[in-house]
Coordinates of C-alpha atoms and ligand atoms in Angstrom, one line a residue:
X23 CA -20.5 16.3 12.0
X24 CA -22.6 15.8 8.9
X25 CA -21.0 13.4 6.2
X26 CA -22.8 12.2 3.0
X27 CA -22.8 8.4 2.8
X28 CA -22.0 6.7 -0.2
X29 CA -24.2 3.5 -0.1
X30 CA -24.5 1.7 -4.0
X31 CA -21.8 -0.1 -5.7
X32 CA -20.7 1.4 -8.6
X33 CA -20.9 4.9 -6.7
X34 CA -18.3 3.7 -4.0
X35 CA -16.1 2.5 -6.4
X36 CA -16.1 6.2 -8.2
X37 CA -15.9 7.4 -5.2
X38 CA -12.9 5.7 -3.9
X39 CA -11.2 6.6 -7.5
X40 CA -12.2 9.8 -7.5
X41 CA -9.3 12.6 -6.8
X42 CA -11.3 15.3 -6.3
X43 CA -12.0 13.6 -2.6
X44 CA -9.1 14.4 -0.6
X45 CA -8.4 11.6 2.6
X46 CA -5.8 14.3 3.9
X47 CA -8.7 17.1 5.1
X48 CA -9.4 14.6 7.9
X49 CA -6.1 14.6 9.2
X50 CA -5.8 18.4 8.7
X51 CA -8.7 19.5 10.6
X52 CA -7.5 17.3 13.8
X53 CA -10.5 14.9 13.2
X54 CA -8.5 12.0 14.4
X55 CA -6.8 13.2 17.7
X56 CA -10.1 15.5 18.4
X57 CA -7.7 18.0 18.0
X58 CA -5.9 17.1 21.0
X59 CA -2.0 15.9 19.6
X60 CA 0.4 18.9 19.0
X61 CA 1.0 19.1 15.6
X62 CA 4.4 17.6 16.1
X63 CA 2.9 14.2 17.3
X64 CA 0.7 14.2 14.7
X65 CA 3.1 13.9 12.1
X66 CA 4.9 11.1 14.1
X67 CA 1.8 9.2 14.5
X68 CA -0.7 9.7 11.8
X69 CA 0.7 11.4 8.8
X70 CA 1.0 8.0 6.9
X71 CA -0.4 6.9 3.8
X72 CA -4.7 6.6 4.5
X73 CA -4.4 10.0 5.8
X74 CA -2.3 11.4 2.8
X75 CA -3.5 12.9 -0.8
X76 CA -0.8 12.7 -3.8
X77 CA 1.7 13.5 -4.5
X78 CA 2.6 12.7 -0.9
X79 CA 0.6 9.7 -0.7
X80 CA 2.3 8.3 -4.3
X81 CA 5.8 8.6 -2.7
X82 CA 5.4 6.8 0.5
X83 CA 3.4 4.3 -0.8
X84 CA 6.6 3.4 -3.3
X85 CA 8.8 3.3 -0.8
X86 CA 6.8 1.5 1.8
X87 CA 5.9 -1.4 -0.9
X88 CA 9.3 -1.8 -1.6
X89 CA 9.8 -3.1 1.7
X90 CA 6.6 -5.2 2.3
X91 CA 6.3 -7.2 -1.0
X92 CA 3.8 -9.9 -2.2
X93 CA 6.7 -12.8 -2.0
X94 CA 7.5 -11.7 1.6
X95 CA 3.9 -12.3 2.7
X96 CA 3.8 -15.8 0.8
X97 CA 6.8 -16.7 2.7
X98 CA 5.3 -15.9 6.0
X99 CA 2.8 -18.7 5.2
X100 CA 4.9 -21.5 7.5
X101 CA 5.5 -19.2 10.6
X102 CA 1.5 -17.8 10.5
X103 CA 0.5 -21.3 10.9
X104 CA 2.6 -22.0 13.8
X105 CA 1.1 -19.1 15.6
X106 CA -1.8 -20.1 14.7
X107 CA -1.4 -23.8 16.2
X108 CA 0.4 -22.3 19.3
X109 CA -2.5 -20.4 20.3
X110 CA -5.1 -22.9 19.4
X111 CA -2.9 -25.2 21.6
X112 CA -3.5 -23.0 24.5
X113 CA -7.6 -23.3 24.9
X114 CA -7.5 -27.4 23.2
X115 CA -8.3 -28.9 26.4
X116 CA -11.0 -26.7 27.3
X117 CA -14.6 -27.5 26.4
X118 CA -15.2 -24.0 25.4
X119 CA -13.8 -20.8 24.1
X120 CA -14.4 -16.9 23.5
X121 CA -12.9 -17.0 19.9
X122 CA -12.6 -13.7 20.2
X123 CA -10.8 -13.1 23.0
X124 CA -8.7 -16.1 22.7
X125 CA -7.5 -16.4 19.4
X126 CA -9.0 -13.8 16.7
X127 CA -7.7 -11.0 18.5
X128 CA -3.6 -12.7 19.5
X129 CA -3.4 -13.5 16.5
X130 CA -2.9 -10.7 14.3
X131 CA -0.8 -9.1 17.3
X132 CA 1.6 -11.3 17.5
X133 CA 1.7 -11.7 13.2
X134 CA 2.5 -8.3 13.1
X135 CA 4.8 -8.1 15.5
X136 CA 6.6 -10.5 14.6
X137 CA 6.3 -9.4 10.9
X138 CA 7.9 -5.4 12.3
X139 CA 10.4 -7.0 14.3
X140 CA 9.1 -5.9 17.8
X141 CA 10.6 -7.6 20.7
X142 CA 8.9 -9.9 22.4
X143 CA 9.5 -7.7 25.6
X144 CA 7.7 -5.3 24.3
X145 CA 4.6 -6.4 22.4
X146 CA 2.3 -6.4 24.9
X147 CA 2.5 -2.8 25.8
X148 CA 2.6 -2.1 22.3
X149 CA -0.7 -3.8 22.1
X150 CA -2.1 -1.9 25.0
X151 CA -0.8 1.6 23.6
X152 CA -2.4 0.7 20.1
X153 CA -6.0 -0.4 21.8
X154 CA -6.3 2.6 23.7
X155 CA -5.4 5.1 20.5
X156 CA -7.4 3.1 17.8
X157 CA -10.7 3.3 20.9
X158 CA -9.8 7.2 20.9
X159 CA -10.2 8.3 17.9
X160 CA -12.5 11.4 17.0
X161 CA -13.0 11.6 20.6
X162 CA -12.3 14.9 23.2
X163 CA -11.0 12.0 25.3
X164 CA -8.0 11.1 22.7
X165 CA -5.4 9.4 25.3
X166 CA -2.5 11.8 24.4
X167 CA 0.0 10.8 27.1
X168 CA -0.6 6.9 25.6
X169 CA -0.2 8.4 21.9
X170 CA 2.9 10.0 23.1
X171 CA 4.7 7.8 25.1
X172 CA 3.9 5.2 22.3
X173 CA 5.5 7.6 19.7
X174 CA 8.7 7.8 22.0
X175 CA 8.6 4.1 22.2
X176 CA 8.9 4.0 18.4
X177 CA 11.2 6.5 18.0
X178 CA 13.5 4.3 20.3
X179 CA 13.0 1.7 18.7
X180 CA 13.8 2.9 15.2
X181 CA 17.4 4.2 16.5
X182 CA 17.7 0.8 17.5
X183 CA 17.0 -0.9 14.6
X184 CA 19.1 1.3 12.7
X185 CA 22.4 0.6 14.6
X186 CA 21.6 -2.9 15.0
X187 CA 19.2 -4.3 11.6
X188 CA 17.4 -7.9 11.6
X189 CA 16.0 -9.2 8.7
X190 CA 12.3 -7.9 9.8
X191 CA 10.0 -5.3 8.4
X192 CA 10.9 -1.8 10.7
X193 CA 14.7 -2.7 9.5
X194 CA 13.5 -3.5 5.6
X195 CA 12.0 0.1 6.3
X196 CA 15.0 1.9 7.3
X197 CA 16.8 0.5 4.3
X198 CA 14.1 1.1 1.6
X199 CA 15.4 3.9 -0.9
X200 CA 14.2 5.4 -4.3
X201 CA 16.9 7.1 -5.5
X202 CA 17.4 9.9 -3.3
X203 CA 15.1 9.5 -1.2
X204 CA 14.2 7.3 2.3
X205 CA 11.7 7.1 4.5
X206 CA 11.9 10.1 7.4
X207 CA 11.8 9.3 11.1
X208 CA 8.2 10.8 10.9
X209 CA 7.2 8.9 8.1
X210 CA 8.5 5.7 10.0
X211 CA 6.9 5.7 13.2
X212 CA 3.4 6.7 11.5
X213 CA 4.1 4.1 9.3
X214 CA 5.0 1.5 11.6
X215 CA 2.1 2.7 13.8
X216 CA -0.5 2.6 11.1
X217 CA 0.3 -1.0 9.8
X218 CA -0.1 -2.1 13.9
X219 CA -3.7 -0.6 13.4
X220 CA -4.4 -1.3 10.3
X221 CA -3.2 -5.0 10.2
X222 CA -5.2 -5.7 14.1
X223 CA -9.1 -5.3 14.0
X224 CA -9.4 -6.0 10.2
X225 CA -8.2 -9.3 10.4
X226 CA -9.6 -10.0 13.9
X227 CA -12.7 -9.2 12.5
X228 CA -12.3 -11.5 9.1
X229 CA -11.2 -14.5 11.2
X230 CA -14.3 -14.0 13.9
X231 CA -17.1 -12.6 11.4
X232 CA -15.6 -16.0 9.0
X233 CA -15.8 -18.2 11.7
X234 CA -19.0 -16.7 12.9
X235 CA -20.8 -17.6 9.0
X236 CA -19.6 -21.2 9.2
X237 CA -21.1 -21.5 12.1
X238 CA -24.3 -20.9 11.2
X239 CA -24.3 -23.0 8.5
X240 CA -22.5 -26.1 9.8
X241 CA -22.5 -27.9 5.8
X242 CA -20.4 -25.2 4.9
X243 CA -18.0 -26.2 7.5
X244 CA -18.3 -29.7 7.2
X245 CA -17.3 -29.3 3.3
X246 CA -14.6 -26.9 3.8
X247 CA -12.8 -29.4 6.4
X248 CA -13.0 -31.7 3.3
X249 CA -12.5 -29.7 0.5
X250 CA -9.5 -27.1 1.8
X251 CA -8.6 -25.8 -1.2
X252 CA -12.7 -23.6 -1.5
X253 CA -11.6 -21.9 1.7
X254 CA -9.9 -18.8 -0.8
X255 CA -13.3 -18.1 -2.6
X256 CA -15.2 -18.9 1.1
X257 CA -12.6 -16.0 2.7
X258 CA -13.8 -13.8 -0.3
X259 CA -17.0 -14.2 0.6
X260 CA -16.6 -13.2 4.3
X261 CA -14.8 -10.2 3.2
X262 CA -17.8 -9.2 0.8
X263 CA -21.2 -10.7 3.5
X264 CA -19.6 -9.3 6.8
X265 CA -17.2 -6.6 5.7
X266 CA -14.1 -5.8 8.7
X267 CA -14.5 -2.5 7.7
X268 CA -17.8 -0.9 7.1
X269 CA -16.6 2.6 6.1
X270 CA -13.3 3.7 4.4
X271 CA -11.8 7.0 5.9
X272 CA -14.0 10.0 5.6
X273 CA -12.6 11.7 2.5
X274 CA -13.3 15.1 1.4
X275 CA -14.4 16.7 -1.1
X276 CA -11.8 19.4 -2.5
X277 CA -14.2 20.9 -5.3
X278 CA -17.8 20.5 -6.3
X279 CA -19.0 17.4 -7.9
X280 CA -22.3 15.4 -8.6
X281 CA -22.5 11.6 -7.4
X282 CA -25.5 9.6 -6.8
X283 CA -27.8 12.6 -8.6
X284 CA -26.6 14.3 -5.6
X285 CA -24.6 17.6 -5.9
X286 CA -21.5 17.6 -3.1
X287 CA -20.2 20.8 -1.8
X288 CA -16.4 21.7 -1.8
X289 CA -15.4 20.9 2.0
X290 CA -18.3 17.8 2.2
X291 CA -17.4 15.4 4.1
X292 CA -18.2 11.5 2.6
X293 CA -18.4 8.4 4.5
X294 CA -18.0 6.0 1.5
X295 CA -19.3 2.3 2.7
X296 CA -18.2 -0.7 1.6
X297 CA -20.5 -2.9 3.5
X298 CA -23.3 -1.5 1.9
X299 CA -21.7 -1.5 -1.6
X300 CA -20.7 -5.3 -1.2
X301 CA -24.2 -6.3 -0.8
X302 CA -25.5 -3.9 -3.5
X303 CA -28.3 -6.2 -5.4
X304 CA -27.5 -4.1 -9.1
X305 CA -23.8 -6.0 -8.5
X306 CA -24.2 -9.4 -6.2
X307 CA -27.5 -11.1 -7.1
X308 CA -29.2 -12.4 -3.7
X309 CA -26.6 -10.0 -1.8
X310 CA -27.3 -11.5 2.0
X311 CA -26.8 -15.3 1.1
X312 CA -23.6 -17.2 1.7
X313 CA -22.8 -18.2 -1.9
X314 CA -18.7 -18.7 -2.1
X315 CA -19.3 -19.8 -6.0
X316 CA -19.7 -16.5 -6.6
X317 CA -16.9 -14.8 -9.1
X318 CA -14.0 -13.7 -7.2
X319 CA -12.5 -10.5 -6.2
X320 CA -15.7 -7.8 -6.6
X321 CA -15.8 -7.2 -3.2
X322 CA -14.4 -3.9 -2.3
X323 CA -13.8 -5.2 1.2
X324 CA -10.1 -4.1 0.8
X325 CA -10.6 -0.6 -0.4
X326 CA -10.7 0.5 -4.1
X327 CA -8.3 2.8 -6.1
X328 CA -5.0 4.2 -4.5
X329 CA -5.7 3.6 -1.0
X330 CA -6.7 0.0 -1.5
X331 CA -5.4 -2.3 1.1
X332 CA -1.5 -2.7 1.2
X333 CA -1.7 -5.6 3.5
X334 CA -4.4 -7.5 1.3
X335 CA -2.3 -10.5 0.6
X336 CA -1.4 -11.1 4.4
X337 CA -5.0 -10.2 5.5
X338 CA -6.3 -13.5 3.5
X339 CA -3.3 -15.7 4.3
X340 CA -4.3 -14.8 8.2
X341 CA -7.8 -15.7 7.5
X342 CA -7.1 -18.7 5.5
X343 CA -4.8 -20.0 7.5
X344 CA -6.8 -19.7 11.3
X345 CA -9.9 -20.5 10.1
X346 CA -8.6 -23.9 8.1
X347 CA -6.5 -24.3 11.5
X348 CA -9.9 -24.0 14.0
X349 CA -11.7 -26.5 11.5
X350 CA -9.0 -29.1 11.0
X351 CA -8.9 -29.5 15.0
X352 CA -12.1 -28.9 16.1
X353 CA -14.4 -31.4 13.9
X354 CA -17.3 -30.6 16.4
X355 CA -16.7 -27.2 16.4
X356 CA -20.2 -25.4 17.3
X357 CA -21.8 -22.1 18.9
X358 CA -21.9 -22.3 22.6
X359 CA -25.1 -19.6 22.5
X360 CA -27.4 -19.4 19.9
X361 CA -26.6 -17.0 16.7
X362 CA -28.8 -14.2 17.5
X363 CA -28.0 -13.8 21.1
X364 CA -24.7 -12.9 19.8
X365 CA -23.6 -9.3 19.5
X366 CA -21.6 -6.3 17.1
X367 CA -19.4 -4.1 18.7
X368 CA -20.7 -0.7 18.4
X369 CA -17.4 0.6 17.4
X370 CA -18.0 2.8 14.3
X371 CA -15.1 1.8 12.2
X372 CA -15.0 -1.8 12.5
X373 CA -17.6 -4.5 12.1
X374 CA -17.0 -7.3 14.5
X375 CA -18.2 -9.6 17.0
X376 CA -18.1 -8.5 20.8
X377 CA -17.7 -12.5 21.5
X378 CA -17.9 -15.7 19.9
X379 CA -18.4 -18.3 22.3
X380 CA -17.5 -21.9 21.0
X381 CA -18.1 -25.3 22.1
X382 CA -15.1 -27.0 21.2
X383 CA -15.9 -30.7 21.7
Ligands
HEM414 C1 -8.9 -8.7 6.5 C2 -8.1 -7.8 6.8 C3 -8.1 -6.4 6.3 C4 -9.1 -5.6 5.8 C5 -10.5 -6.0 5.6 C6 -8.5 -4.3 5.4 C7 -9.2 -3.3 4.8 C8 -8.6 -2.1 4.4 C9 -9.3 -1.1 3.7 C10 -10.8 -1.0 3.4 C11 -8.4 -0.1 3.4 C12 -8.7 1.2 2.6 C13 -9.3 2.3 3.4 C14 -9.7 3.5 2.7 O1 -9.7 3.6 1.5 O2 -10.0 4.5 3.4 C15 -7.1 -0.5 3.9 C16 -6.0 0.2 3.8 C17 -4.8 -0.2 4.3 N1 -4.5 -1.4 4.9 FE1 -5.8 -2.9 5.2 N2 -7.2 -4.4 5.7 C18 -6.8 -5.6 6.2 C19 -5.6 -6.0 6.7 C20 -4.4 -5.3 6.6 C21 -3.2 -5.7 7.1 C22 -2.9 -7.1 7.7 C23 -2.3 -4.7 6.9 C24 -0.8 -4.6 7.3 C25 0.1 -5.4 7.0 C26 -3.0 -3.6 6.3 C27 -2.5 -2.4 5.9 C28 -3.2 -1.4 5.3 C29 -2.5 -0.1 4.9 C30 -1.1 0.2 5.1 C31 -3.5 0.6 4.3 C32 -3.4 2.0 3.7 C33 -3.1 2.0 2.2 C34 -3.1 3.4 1.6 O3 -3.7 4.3 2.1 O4 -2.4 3.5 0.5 N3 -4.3 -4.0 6.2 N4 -7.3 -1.8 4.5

C-alpha cells in the first residue's frame, strides 16, 4: 500500500491540522479489519472517534469528554498508585524482573479497567480479546470470531450497566447527554473498545521506553529519586525521545494539496510521524540527547489538532506515577543485560521494548 510519510516538524503539525486529510477513508476502505468484519461489526467496534472525520468526529468527541473529564483523571491519582504498588509487590522479592511483562503491560490493564467499570471476572478475557484484535490489524488474518464475540461481550455489558449504573466510566457513558442527543449502542461499544486500545500499548510503552532511558543513564535516576517533583518535564521528555506511537492513523487525503514541496493526490494516503517530527533538529536542538530542561509540551507525542489524545492527562499520571513508584523502591535498580542487546517490537504502530530485564537488588 503506498503512503507518503510526513517526517519534519512543522509539516506534521500541518498535517495533523489540516482538514483536507480525512482519518475516516481508513475505516471506509476496510483497512483495519483487512476487510474481513461485516459492516455491522464494524460500526460496533471501530466507528469511534480516530476513525471519524467532522462533523461526526466533533459530536462524539463532546459527548465522550463529558464523561471522562480532566478532574476525574486527577482524582484517580490515589487508586493508580495502589495498583501500581500491588504489582510491584508481586516481583519485590525476586532478584530480577521482565518490566515488561510484569508490570508495564498489567498496569494499564487493570487502570482502565478499573477506570470503565469492567468486572474483575472479566478483565482478563477482555485483555486477551483486545491483544488479539490490536495484533490483527490490517492483516487477511483479522481474528473475526475474537472481534465478534468481544463485541457481544460489550454489548452485554452495556445492558448491564444500564439497568444497574456504578459510579465508573461505561455508566458515566450511558448517562452523558447534549441536549437531545446520547451516545448509541454502536458508538458505545466502539468507544469503550477504542479507549481499551488506545489507553494499553501507549502507556505500556511510556512506562518501559521511560524506564528504559533512566537506565541508561543511571544520574538521571539517581536525581529523579531525589528530586521527584523533575519527573513531569523527564515524562515529557520520554514522550518526545522514544515516542509510544510512531505514526498517527493513516489519514487521507480528500482533495489535492502541496506539503513538504510535495504535491498529494486526492485519495493519497499519509503516514504522518511523530517520532520523527519530535526529534526534528529545525525544532529540538541536539534532538537524540536526554535533556528534560528542555521547554515543555512541543512534543507532539500525543497527537496534534482534533484528534489529539483524549486520554493525555491519564497517560502522564500512569507514567509518573510507576516510574516514581519502580525508583522509590528499587534504589539499585539496574539492566540485567546490556542496553544494546535489548530489543523493539517490530509491531508497526507502537514503539516499545520486547523486554526489559531488571536487576532489582
Ligand atoms: C502515554 C500514553 C499515550 C500516548 C503516547 C497516546 C498517543 C495518542 C496519539 C498520538 C493520538 C492521536 C492519533 C492520531 O492523530 O491519529 C491519540 C488519540 C487518542 N487517545 Fe491516546 N495516547 C496515550 C494514552 C491514552 C489513554 C490512557 C487513553 C484512554 C483513556 C487514550 C485515549 C485516546 C483516544 C480516545 C484518542 C482518540 C482521540 C480522537 O480521535 O479524537 N490515550 N493518543
Amino acid at each position: 500500500m503506498p503512503v507518503w510519510v510526513v517526517v519534519g516538524y512543522d509539516e506534521a503539525v500541518a498535517a495533523l491540522g489540516d482538514s483536507r486529510l480525512s482519518a475516516a477513508a481508513t475505516l471506509e476502505a476496510g483497512g483495519l479489519d483487512g476487510g474481513r468484519l461485516s459492516l455491522d461489526m464494524r460500526d460496533a467496534l471501530l466507528k469511534s472517534l480516530t476513525n471519524s472525520d467532522p462533523p461526526d468526529h466533533t459530536r462524539l468527541r463532546r459527548l465522550v469528554s463529558r464523561a471522562f473529564t480532566a478532574r476525574q483523571v486527577d482524582a484517580m491519582r490515589p487508586w493508580v498508585s495502589r495498583l501500581s504498588d500491588e504489582l510491584i509487590d508481586g516481583f519485590a522479592q525476586q532478584s530480577q524482573v521482565d518490566l515488561m511483562a510484569e508490570f508495564a503491560a498489567p498496569l494499564p490493564i487493570l487502570v482502565m479497567s478499573e477506570l470503565l467499570g469492567v468486572p474483575e471476572a472479566d478483565r482478563s478475557q477482555v485483555r486477551t480479546w483486545s491483544r488479539k484484535i490490536i495484533s490483527g490489524f490490517g492483516s487477511p488474518d483479522f481474528p473475526v470470531q475474537d472481534a465478534t464475540d468481544f463485541v457481544e461481550y460489550l454489548r452485554g455489558l452495556v445492558v448491564q450497566k444500564r439497568s444497574d449504573p456504578d459510579e465508573a466510566l461505561i455508566s458515566a457513558l450511558i448517562r452523558t447527554r447534549d441536549e437531545n442527543d446520547a451516545l448509541s449502542m454502536d458508538e458505545l461499544t466502539s468507544t469503550i473498545f477504542l479507549m481499551i486500545v488506545a489507553g494499553h500499548d501507549t502507556t505500556l510503552s511510556l512506562i518501559g521506553n521511560g524506564v528504559y532511558l533512566l537506565m541508561k543513564e543511571p544520574d538521571r535516576a539517581a536525581r529523579l529519586r531525589k528530586e521527584p517533583s523533575l519527573l513531569p518535564a523527564a515524562v515529557e521528555e520520554f514522550l518526545r525521545l522514544e515516542s509510544p506511537v510512531p505514526v498517527a492513523s493513516f489519514r487521507a487525503a480528500t482533495s489535492p494539496f502541496d506539503i513538504g514541496g510535495t504535491r498529494i493526490s486526492a485519495g493519497d494516503l499519509l503516514a504522518i510521524s511523530l517520532q520523527a517530527a519530535n526529534r526534528d533538529d529545525s525544532q529540538f536542538a541536539e534532538p537524540s540527547r536526554f535533556d528534560p530542561a528542555r521547554p515543555n509540551g512541543r512534543h507532539i507525542a500525543f497527537g496534534h489538532g482534533i484528534h489529539y489524545c483524549l486520554g493525555a492527562p491519564l497517560g502522564r499520571l500512569e507514567g509518573e506515577v510507576a516510574i516514581g513508584a519502580l525508583l522509590k523502591r528499587f534504589p539499585n535498580l539496574r539492566l540485567a543485560v546490556p542496553a544494546d542487546e535489548l530489543s523493539w517490537s517490530q509491531a508497526p504502530f507502537i514503539h516499545r521494548l520486547d523486554r526489559l530485564p531488571l536487576l532489582l537488588s
